């Protein structure tokens, strides 16, 4: 809530500043060109904006003075000579009015885009990275957060808000965590200012980020985009969705017996819940008596507080809850979360905890039959450094039963909208490259991801006229429960599509199959993701030929008797099996039925076999939603990408 408020204040300040700074006839700049901006070094910088037709505009910056005249449409553009890293500088724009931009740096600018794992801010991982946040004061690392906006009719010329912020313990909480750790590692390596343009949106598929020109290769997606150009059609979809959602929530709220008028509410400590059944927490409802329930369930637990901890402020950790929750302690609301993914960390004010019995009540709304308290998360009350475990039996009672909620419609998930609204306004701003973390939202249909993702890279490069600038991306992390037998996997197929994108020049991939969490699509280890992207940048963007930036990539297969011998690129200082014998390999004969295999490293190759298969035909490695245990690395500590030899062209740039 506080983070959202800060974002709103930042965006509002930028917009208000523009409104008060300019009057009709004044020269105007896009929001991206503002105080604190980072300009790309070694590339001519384009400064552009709007003015009266025919008006002369002069830009003075870093010992340069360049003039231009606004065209008949009022647009103007000035090209500054390439500059070395440095600053801070001041820029003056002279016309009918004068604009002065201050605290400008010249360094390296990176667009950070994708979906929620790129969006995820440092605020979400502040417990894990408290020391990094405390030491984040650095005016040479900056972020511009692009507001989420979609437009299906035309590429936007400007953003709706946003401002440049330098990193410090307060502002860094709003930075993309992956972006921040990427920038931090690059700055430590090169001591060059780093500017991040954070243009990402949670839940978005790759096609939402493609231009209309690029979508012409994909008629079905283009057809969808064309439908959304109809403003009445879009308005009706939004209104119908809101009506359906409002009706569903209103229905369960009115049916909630836990808050029915004329009775003691179920969150009240005075309510007698002694007859309620018990359920072990944490756990998913599908594994117990609630099964695929939709509606409202109340949970209660009594907590004993000793005198030494009574009245003290506390922290309540309730893991993650599917789908939404309202939490009460001793009848007082202490927290609420409206969707399933954020960790439930609620602050308990002083004087609320009582000596002796305390009543914790949680009202959960399940929308899609997948309710529950997510396992393997923290469930505890912490007071004065003492943790009280909340796992175990809780009492529960159903308060309202409903059909599954209508599937929510998010217009920004549709093709074209986010390109027009968030990427198009950035096209003139020179950059060093792009870091991309996305793919989860395409995992249900991975077959077309390779073509879509390749088209996106080509599209963004074509739109920017900067040649084949570096495009670095994160392969999907491990997720969901590990399976005990080899099986098919959409997540593995999407990782393969990402792997194949390495055939595109000047790309690199950060493998993350060892950084995920089986029970969380938003794993917390963002520092290592950022570091691996930084290694990729050091090679592709900074030309460091000595850096080992990738883990092993499958190159070729050779059969010898009942064994298969695999060769790899990017072996670095050599192949290793991390933390024990080599695991994660499966093998199949000509019938293509895969079973677990034995594997060992021989020099720079891996030998794979199963004594029950005399004529092996194919090998797969890490081929699963969650390839738990897959442990082939190079000596530099970078993991091998999952691969299969049965249907994949070798990758070996």
JSON list of N, CA and C in Angstrom, two decimals, residues 490-553:
[
{"chain": "A", "resi": 490, "resn": "UNK", "atom": "N", "xyz": [5.10, -28.47, -20.14]},
{"chain": "A", "resi": 490, "resn": "UNK", "atom": "CA", "xyz": [4.99, -27.23, -20.90]},
{"chain": "A", "resi": 490, "resn": "UNK", "atom": "C", "xyz": [6.09, -26.24, -20.51]},
{"chain": "A", "resi": 491, "resn": "UNK", "atom": "N", "xyz": [6.45, -26.23, -19.24]},
{"chain": "A", "resi": 491, "resn": "UNK", "atom": "CA", "xyz": [7.50, -25.31, -18.81]},
{"chain": "A", "resi": 491, "resn": "UNK", "atom": "C", "xyz": [8.83, -25.69, -19.45]},
{"chain": "A", "resi": 492, "resn": "UNK", "atom": "N", "xyz": [9.07, -26.98, -19.59]},
{"chain": "A", "resi": 492, "resn": "UNK", "atom": "CA", "xyz": [10.29, -27.41, -20.27]},
{"chain": "A", "resi": 492, "resn": "UNK", "atom": "C", "xyz": [10.27, -27.01, -21.74]},
{"chain": "A", "resi": 493, "resn": "UNK", "atom": "N", "xyz": [9.10, -27.13, -22.38]},
{"chain": "A", "resi": 493, "resn": "UNK", "atom": "CA", "xyz": [8.99, -26.73, -23.78]},
{"chain": "A", "resi": 493, "resn": "UNK", "atom": "C", "xyz": [9.24, -25.23, -23.94]},
{"chain": "A", "resi": 494, "resn": "UNK", "atom": "N", "xyz": [8.74, -24.44, -23.00]},
{"chain": "A", "resi": 494, "resn": "UNK", "atom": "CA", "xyz": [8.97, -23.01, -23.11]},
{"chain": "A", "resi": 494, "resn": "UNK", "atom": "C", "xyz": [10.44, -22.68, -22.86]},
{"chain": "A", "resi": 495, "resn": "UNK", "atom": "N", "xyz": [11.08, -23.38, -21.91]},
{"chain": "A", "resi": 495, "resn": "UNK", "atom": "CA", "xyz": [12.52, -23.17, -21.71]},
{"chain": "A", "resi": 495, "resn": "UNK", "atom": "C", "xyz": [13.29, -23.52, -22.99]},
{"chain": "A", "resi": 496, "resn": "UNK", "atom": "N", "xyz": [12.85, -24.55, -23.68]},
{"chain": "A", "resi": 496, "resn": "UNK", "atom": "CA", "xyz": [13.51, -24.92, -24.93]},
{"chain": "A", "resi": 496, "resn": "UNK", "atom": "C", "xyz": [13.36, -23.81, -25.97]},
{"chain": "A", "resi": 497, "resn": "UNK", "atom": "N", "xyz": [12.17, -23.20, -26.03]},
{"chain": "A", "resi": 497, "resn": "UNK", "atom": "CA", "xyz": [11.98, -22.08, -26.96]},
{"chain": "A", "resi": 497, "resn": "UNK", "atom": "C", "xyz": [12.91, -20.93, -26.60]},
{"chain": "A", "resi": 498, "resn": "UNK", "atom": "N", "xyz": [13.07, -20.69, -25.31]},
{"chain": "A", "resi": 498, "resn": "UNK", "atom": "CA", "xyz": [14.00, -19.64, -24.89]},
{"chain": "A", "resi": 498, "resn": "UNK", "atom": "C", "xyz": [15.44, -20.00, -25.25]},
{"chain": "A", "resi": 499, "resn": "UNK", "atom": "N", "xyz": [15.79, -21.26, -25.07]},
{"chain": "A", "resi": 499, "resn": "UNK", "atom": "CA", "xyz": [17.13, -21.73, -25.43]},
{"chain": "A", "resi": 499, "resn": "UNK", "atom": "C", "xyz": [17.40, -21.51, -26.92]},
{"chain": "A", "resi": 500, "resn": "UNK", "atom": "N", "xyz": [16.42, -21.80, -27.75]},
{"chain": "A", "resi": 500, "resn": "UNK", "atom": "CA", "xyz": [16.62, -21.67, -29.19]},
{"chain": "A", "resi": 500, "resn": "UNK", "atom": "C", "xyz": [16.78, -20.22, -29.62]},
{"chain": "A", "resi": 501, "resn": "UNK", "atom": "N", "xyz": [16.28, -19.29, -28.82]},
{"chain": "A", "resi": 501, "resn": "UNK", "atom": "CA", "xyz": [16.43, -17.88, -29.16]},
{"chain": "A", "resi": 501, "resn": "UNK", "atom": "C", "xyz": [17.88, -17.43, -29.12]},
{"chain": "A", "resi": 502, "resn": "UNK", "atom": "N", "xyz": [18.76, -18.24, -28.54]},
{"chain": "A", "resi": 502, "resn": "UNK", "atom": "CA", "xyz": [20.19, -17.90, -28.53]},
{"chain": "A", "resi": 502, "resn": "UNK", "atom": "C", "xyz": [20.78, -17.90, -29.94]},
{"chain": "A", "resi": 503, "resn": "UNK", "atom": "N", "xyz": [20.05, -18.45, -30.90]},
{"chain": "A", "resi": 503, "resn": "UNK", "atom": "CA", "xyz": [20.51, -18.39, -32.28]},
{"chain": "A", "resi": 503, "resn": "UNK", "atom": "C", "xyz": [20.44, -16.97, -32.84]},
{"chain": "A", "resi": 504, "resn": "UNK", "atom": "N", "xyz": [19.71, -16.09, -32.17]},
{"chain": "A", "resi": 504, "resn": "UNK", "atom": "CA", "xyz": [19.60, -14.69, -32.60]},
{"chain": "A", "resi": 504, "resn": "UNK", "atom": "C", "xyz": [20.87, -13.96, -32.17]},
{"chain": "A", "resi": 505, "resn": "UNK", "atom": "N", "xyz": [21.48, -13.20, -33.05]},
{"chain": "A", "resi": 505, "resn": "UNK", "atom": "CA", "xyz": [22.73, -12.51, -32.70]},
{"chain": "A", "resi": 505, "resn": "UNK", "atom": "C", "xyz": [22.58, -11.59, -31.49]},
{"chain": "A", "resi": 506, "resn": "UNK", "atom": "N", "xyz": [23.64, -11.55, -30.71]},
{"chain": "A", "resi": 506, "resn": "UNK", "atom": "CA", "xyz": [23.77, -10.61, -29.58]},
{"chain": "A", "resi": 506, "resn": "UNK", "atom": "C", "xyz": [22.70, -10.82, -28.52]},
{"chain": "A", "resi": 507, "resn": "UNK", "atom": "N", "xyz": [22.35, -12.06, -28.29]},
{"chain": "A", "resi": 507, "resn": "UNK", "atom": "CA", "xyz": [21.46, -12.41, -27.18]},
{"chain": "A", "resi": 507, "resn": "UNK", "atom": "C", "xyz": [22.22, -13.27, -26.18]},
{"chain": "A", "resi": 508, "resn": "UNK", "atom": "N", "xyz": [21.72, -13.33, -24.97]},
{"chain": "A", "resi": 508, "resn": "UNK", "atom": "CA", "xyz": [22.28, -14.21, -23.95]},
{"chain": "A", "resi": 508, "resn": "UNK", "atom": "C", "xyz": [21.18, -14.56, -22.96]},
{"chain": "A", "resi": 509, "resn": "UNK", "atom": "N", "xyz": [21.32, -15.70, -22.30]},
{"chain": "A", "resi": 509, "resn": "UNK", "atom": "CA", "xyz": [20.26, -16.22, -21.44]},
{"chain": "A", "resi": 509, "resn": "UNK", "atom": "C", "xyz": [20.82, -16.56, -20.07]},
{"chain": "A", "resi": 510, "resn": "UNK", "atom": "N", "xyz": [20.13, -16.12, -19.03]},
{"chain": "A", "resi": 510, "resn": "UNK", "atom": "CA", "xyz": [20.46, -16.49, -17.66]},
{"chain": "A", "resi": 510, "resn": "UNK", "atom": "C", "xyz": [19.60, -17.68, -17.26]},
{"chain": "A", "resi": 511, "resn": "UNK", "atom": "N", "xyz": [20.23, -18.83, -17.03]},
{"chain": "A", "resi": 511, "resn": "UNK", "atom": "CA", "xyz": [19.50, -20.02, -16.59]},
{"chain": "A", "resi": 511, "resn": "UNK", "atom": "C", "xyz": [19.15, -19.86, -15.12]},
{"chain": "A", "resi": 512, "resn": "UNK", "atom": "N", "xyz": [17.91, -20.23, -14.75]},
{"chain": "A", "resi": 512, "resn": "UNK", "atom": "CA", "xyz": [17.45, -20.02, -13.37]},
{"chain": "A", "resi": 512, "resn": "UNK", "atom": "C", "xyz": [16.76, -21.24, -12.78]},
{"chain": "A", "resi": 513, "resn": "UNK", "atom": "N", "xyz": [17.04, -22.43, -13.31]},
{"chain": "A", "resi": 513, "resn": "UNK", "atom": "CA", "xyz": [16.33, -23.62, -12.83]},
{"chain": "A", "resi": 513, "resn": "UNK", "atom": "C", "xyz": [16.74, -24.02, -11.42]},
{"chain": "A", "resi": 514, "resn": "UNK", "atom": "N", "xyz": [17.76, -23.36, -10.87]},
{"chain": "A", "resi": 514, "resn": "UNK", "atom": "CA", "xyz": [18.17, -23.63, -9.51]},
{"chain": "A", "resi": 514, "resn": "UNK", "atom": "C", "xyz": [17.81, -22.49, -8.57]},
{"chain": "A", "resi": 515, "resn": "UNK", "atom": "N", "xyz": [17.08, -21.50, -9.05]},
{"chain": "A", "resi": 515, "resn": "UNK", "atom": "CA", "xyz": [16.78, -20.31, -8.25]},
{"chain": "A", "resi": 515, "resn": "UNK", "atom": "C", "xyz": [15.31, -20.19, -7.90]},
{"chain": "A", "resi": 516, "resn": "UNK", "atom": "N", "xyz": [14.47, -21.09, -8.40]},
{"chain": "A", "resi": 516, "resn": "UNK", "atom": "CA", "xyz": [13.04, -20.99, -8.16]},
{"chain": "A", "resi": 516, "resn": "UNK", "atom": "C", "xyz": [12.61, -21.62, -6.86]},
{"chain": "A", "resi": 517, "resn": "UNK", "atom": "N", "xyz": [11.30, -21.58, -6.62]},
{"chain": "A", "resi": 517, "resn": "UNK", "atom": "CA", "xyz": [10.68, -22.19, -5.45]},
{"chain": "A", "resi": 517, "resn": "UNK", "atom": "C", "xyz": [9.46, -22.97, -5.94]},
{"chain": "A", "resi": 518, "resn": "UNK", "atom": "N", "xyz": [9.33, -24.21, -5.51]},
{"chain": "A", "resi": 518, "resn": "UNK", "atom": "CA", "xyz": [8.28, -25.06, -6.06]},
{"chain": "A", "resi": 518, "resn": "UNK", "atom": "C", "xyz": [6.89, -24.48, -5.79]},
{"chain": "A", "resi": 519, "resn": "UNK", "atom": "N", "xyz": [6.75, -23.71, -4.70]},
{"chain": "A", "resi": 519, "resn": "UNK", "atom": "CA", "xyz": [5.44, -23.23, -4.28]},
{"chain": "A", "resi": 519, "resn": "UNK", "atom": "C", "xyz": [5.24, -21.75, -4.53]},
{"chain": "A", "resi": 520, "resn": "UNK", "atom": "N", "xyz": [6.10, -21.13, -5.32]},
{"chain": "A", "resi": 520, "resn": "UNK", "atom": "CA", "xyz": [5.98, -19.69, -5.52]},
{"chain": "A", "resi": 520, "resn": "UNK", "atom": "C", "xyz": [6.47, -19.33, -6.91]},
{"chain": "A", "resi": 521, "resn": "UNK", "atom": "N", "xyz": [5.58, -18.78, -7.72]},
{"chain": "A", "resi": 521, "resn": "UNK", "atom": "CA", "xyz": [5.95, -18.38, -9.08]},
{"chain": "A", "resi": 521, "resn": "UNK", "atom": "C", "xyz": [6.83, -17.14, -9.07]},
{"chain": "A", "resi": 522, "resn": "UNK", "atom": "N", "xyz": [6.96, -16.52, -7.89]},
{"chain": "A", "resi": 522, "resn": "UNK", "atom": "CA", "xyz": [7.81, -15.34, -7.72]},
{"chain": "A", "resi": 522, "resn": "UNK", "atom": "C", "xyz": [8.93, -15.66, -6.73]},
{"chain": "A", "resi": 523, "resn": "UNK", "atom": "N", "xyz": [9.94, -16.41, -7.14]},
{"chain": "A", "resi": 523, "resn": "UNK", "atom": "CA", "xyz": [11.01, -16.77, -6.21]},
{"chain": "A", "resi": 523, "resn": "UNK", "atom": "C", "xyz": [11.75, -15.52, -5.72]},
{"chain": "A", "resi": 524, "resn": "UNK", "atom": "N", "xyz": [12.29, -15.61, -4.50]},
{"chain": "A", "resi": 524, "resn": "UNK", "atom": "CA", "xyz": [12.86, -14.45, -3.86]},
{"chain": "A", "resi": 524, "resn": "UNK", "atom": "C", "xyz": [14.31, -14.17, -4.25]},
{"chain": "A", "resi": 525, "resn": "UNK", "atom": "N", "xyz": [15.01, -15.16, -4.77]},
{"chain": "A", "resi": 525, "resn": "UNK", "atom": "CA", "xyz": [16.44, -14.97, -5.05]},
{"chain": "A", "resi": 525, "resn": "UNK", "atom": "C", "xyz": [16.63, -14.16, -6.33]},
{"chain": "A", "resi": 526, "resn": "UNK", "atom": "N", "xyz": [16.46, -12.87, -6.19]},
{"chain": "A", "resi": 526, "resn": "UNK", "atom": "CA", "xyz": [16.62, -11.98, -7.35]},
{"chain": "A", "resi": 526, "resn": "UNK", "atom": "C", "xyz": [18.06, -11.51, -7.51]},
{"chain": "A", "resi": 527, "resn": "UNK", "atom": "N", "xyz": [18.87, -11.58, -6.47]},
{"chain": "A", "resi": 527, "resn": "UNK", "atom": "CA", "xyz": [20.24, -11.09, -6.60]},
{"chain": "A", "resi": 527, "resn": "UNK", "atom": "C", "xyz": [21.05, -11.96, -7.55]},
{"chain": "A", "resi": 528, "resn": "UNK", "atom": "N", "xyz": [20.86, -13.27, -7.50]},
{"chain": "A", "resi": 528, "resn": "UNK", "atom": "CA", "xyz": [21.62, -14.15, -8.39]},
{"chain": "A", "resi": 528, "resn": "UNK", "atom": "C", "xyz": [21.11, -14.04, -9.82]},
{"chain": "A", "resi": 529, "resn": "UNK", "atom": "N", "xyz": [19.80, -13.82, -9.99]},
{"chain": "A", "resi": 529, "resn": "UNK", "atom": "CA", "xyz": [19.28, -13.58, -11.34]},
{"chain": "A", "resi": 529, "resn": "UNK", "atom": "C", "xyz": [19.93, -12.33, -11.92]},
{"chain": "A", "resi": 530, "resn": "UNK", "atom": "N", "xyz": [19.97, -11.26, -11.12]},
{"chain": "A", "resi": 530, "resn": "UNK", "atom": "CA", "xyz": [20.59, -10.03, -11.58]},
{"chain": "A", "resi": 530, "resn": "UNK", "atom": "C", "xyz": [22.06, -10.21, -11.89]},
{"chain": "A", "resi": 531, "resn": "UNK", "atom": "N", "xyz": [22.76, -11.00, -11.05]},
{"chain": "A", "resi": 531, "resn": "UNK", "atom": "CA", "xyz": [24.19, -11.23, -11.28]},
{"chain": "A", "resi": 531, "resn": "UNK", "atom": "C", "xyz": [24.42, -12.00, -12.58]},
{"chain": "A", "resi": 532, "resn": "UNK", "atom": "N", "xyz": [23.60, -13.00, -12.84]},
{"chain": "A", "resi": 532, "resn": "UNK", "atom": "CA", "xyz": [23.78, -13.79, -14.07]},
{"chain": "A", "resi": 532, "resn": "UNK", "atom": "C", "xyz": [23.46, -12.95, -15.30]},
{"chain": "A", "resi": 533, "resn": "UNK", "atom": "N", "xyz": [22.48, -12.06, -15.21]},
{"chain": "A", "resi": 533, "resn": "UNK", "atom": "CA", "xyz": [22.22, -11.15, -16.31]},
{"chain": "A", "resi": 533, "resn": "UNK", "atom": "C", "xyz": [23.40, -10.19, -16.49]},
{"chain": "A", "resi": 534, "resn": "UNK", "atom": "N", "xyz": [23.99, -9.77, -15.40]},
{"chain": "A", "resi": 534, "resn": "UNK", "atom": "CA", "xyz": [25.16, -8.91, -15.49]},
{"chain": "A", "resi": 534, "resn": "UNK", "atom": "C", "xyz": [26.32, -9.61, -16.18]},
{"chain": "A", "resi": 535, "resn": "UNK", "atom": "N", "xyz": [26.54, -10.87, -15.86]},
{"chain": "A", "resi": 535, "resn": "UNK", "atom": "CA", "xyz": [27.59, -11.63, -16.55]},
{"chain": "A", "resi": 535, "resn": "UNK", "atom": "C", "xyz": [27.32, -11.67, -18.05]},
{"chain": "A", "resi": 536, "resn": "UNK", "atom": "N", "xyz": [26.05, -11.88, -18.40]},
{"chain": "A", "resi": 536, "resn": "UNK", "atom": "CA", "xyz": [25.69, -11.90, -19.82]},
{"chain": "A", "resi": 536, "resn": "UNK", "atom": "C", "xyz": [25.96, -10.55, -20.46]},
{"chain": "A", "resi": 537, "resn": "UNK", "atom": "N", "xyz": [25.68, -9.47, -19.73]},
{"chain": "A", "resi": 537, "resn": "UNK", "atom": "CA", "xyz": [25.94, -8.14, -20.26]},
{"chain": "A", "resi": 537, "resn": "UNK", "atom": "C", "xyz": [27.43, -7.89, -20.42]},
{"chain": "A", "resi": 538, "resn": "UNK", "atom": "N", "xyz": [28.22, -8.36, -19.46]},
{"chain": "A", "resi": 538, "resn": "UNK", "atom": "CA", "xyz": [29.66, -8.15, -19.54]},
{"chain": "A", "resi": 538, "resn": "UNK", "atom": "C", "xyz": [30.25, -8.75, -20.81]},
{"chain": "A", "resi": 539, "resn": "UNK", "atom": "N", "xyz": [29.66, -9.84, -21.25]},
{"chain": "A", "resi": 539, "resn": "UNK", "atom": "CA", "xyz": [30.12, -10.47, -22.49]},
{"chain": "A", "resi": 539, "resn": "UNK", "atom": "C", "xyz": [29.54, -9.78, -23.72]},
{"chain": "A", "resi": 540, "resn": "UNK", "atom": "N", "xyz": [28.21, -9.65, -23.78]},
{"chain": "A", "resi": 540, "resn": "UNK", "atom": "CA", "xyz": [27.57, -9.21, -25.01]},
{"chain": "A", "resi": 540, "resn": "UNK", "atom": "C", "xyz": [27.60, -7.70, -25.19]},
{"chain": "A", "resi": 541, "resn": "UNK", "atom": "N", "xyz": [27.49, -6.96, -24.09]},
{"chain": "A", "resi": 541, "resn": "UNK", "atom": "CA", "xyz": [27.40, -5.50, -24.19]},
{"chain": "A", "resi": 541, "resn": "UNK", "atom": "C", "xyz": [28.73, -4.80, -23.94]},
{"chain": "A", "resi": 542, "resn": "UNK", "atom": "N", "xyz": [29.58, -5.41, -23.14]},
{"chain": "A", "resi": 542, "resn": "UNK", "atom": "CA", "xyz": [30.83, -4.75, -22.76]},
{"chain": "A", "resi": 542, "resn": "UNK", "atom": "C", "xyz": [32.06, -5.43, -23.36]},
{"chain": "A", "resi": 543, "resn": "UNK", "atom": "N", "xyz": [31.84, -6.51, -24.09]},
{"chain": "A", "resi": 543, "resn": "UNK", "atom": "CA", "xyz": [32.93, -7.12, -24.85]},
{"chain": "A", "resi": 543, "resn": "UNK", "atom": "C", "xyz": [34.01, -7.77, -24.02]},
{"chain": "A", "resi": 544, "resn": "UNK", "atom": "N", "xyz": [33.67, -8.23, -22.82]},
{"chain": "A", "resi": 544, "resn": "UNK", "atom": "CA", "xyz": [34.65, -8.91, -21.97]},
{"chain": "A", "resi": 544, "resn": "UNK", "atom": "C", "xyz": [34.76, -10.36, -22.43]},
{"chain": "A", "resi": 545, "resn": "UNK", "atom": "N", "xyz": [35.77, -10.64, -23.20]},
{"chain": "A", "resi": 545, "resn": "UNK", "atom": "CA", "xyz": [35.92, -11.98, -23.79]},
{"chain": "A", "resi": 545, "resn": "UNK", "atom": "C", "xyz": [36.35, -13.02, -22.77]},
{"chain": "A", "resi": 546, "resn": "UNK", "atom": "N", "xyz": [36.81, -12.59, -21.61]},
{"chain": "A", "resi": 546, "resn": "UNK", "atom": "CA", "xyz": [37.31, -13.53, -20.60]},
{"chain": "A", "resi": 546, "resn": "UNK", "atom": "C", "xyz": [36.21, -14.02, -19.66]},
{"chain": "A", "resi": 547, "resn": "UNK", "atom": "N", "xyz": [35.11, -13.29, -19.58]},
{"chain": "A", "resi": 547, "resn": "UNK", "atom": "CA", "xyz": [34.08, -13.65, -18.61]},
{"chain": "A", "resi": 547, "resn": "UNK", "atom": "C", "xyz": [33.35, -14.91, -19.04]},
{"chain": "A", "resi": 548, "resn": "UNK", "atom": "N", "xyz": [33.11, -15.80, -18.08]},
{"chain": "A", "resi": 548, "resn": "UNK", "atom": "CA", "xyz": [32.25, -16.97, -18.31]},
{"chain": "A", "resi": 548, "resn": "UNK", "atom": "C", "xyz": [30.84, -16.52, -17.92]},
{"chain": "A", "resi": 549, "resn": "UNK", "atom": "N", "xyz": [29.98, -16.42, -18.90]},
{"chain": "A", "resi": 549, "resn": "UNK", "atom": "CA", "xyz": [28.67, -15.80, -18.68]},
{"chain": "A", "resi": 549, "resn": "UNK", "atom": "C", "xyz": [27.51, -16.77, -18.79]},
{"chain": "A", "resi": 550, "resn": "UNK", "atom": "N", "xyz": [27.79, -18.02, -19.17]},
{"chain": "A", "resi": 550, "resn": "UNK", "atom": "CA", "xyz": [26.72, -19.00, -19.38]},
{"chain": "A", "resi": 550, "resn": "UNK", "atom": "C", "xyz": [27.13, -20.33, -18.80]},
{"chain": "A", "resi": 551, "resn": "UNK", "atom": "N", "xyz": [26.14, -21.08, -18.34]},
{"chain": "A", "resi": 551, "resn": "UNK", "atom": "CA", "xyz": [26.38, -22.45, -17.97]},
{"chain": "A", "resi": 551, "resn": "UNK", "atom": "C", "xyz": [26.45, -23.32, -19.21]},
{"chain": "A", "resi": 552, "resn": "UNK", "atom": "N", "xyz": [26.73, -24.61, -19.05]},
{"chain": "A", "resi": 552, "resn": "UNK", "atom": "CA", "xyz": [26.87, -25.52, -20.20]},
{"chain": "A", "resi": 552, "resn": "UNK", "atom": "C", "xyz": [25.60, -25.56, -21.06]},
{"chain": "A", "resi": 553, "resn": "UNK", "atom": "N", "xyz": [25.81, -25.55, -22.37]},
{"chain": "A", "resi": 553, "resn": "UNK", "atom": "CA", "xyz": [24.72, -25.70, -23.34]},
{"chain": "A", "resi": 553, "resn": "UNK", "atom": "C", "xyz": [24.98, -26.92, -24.19]}
]
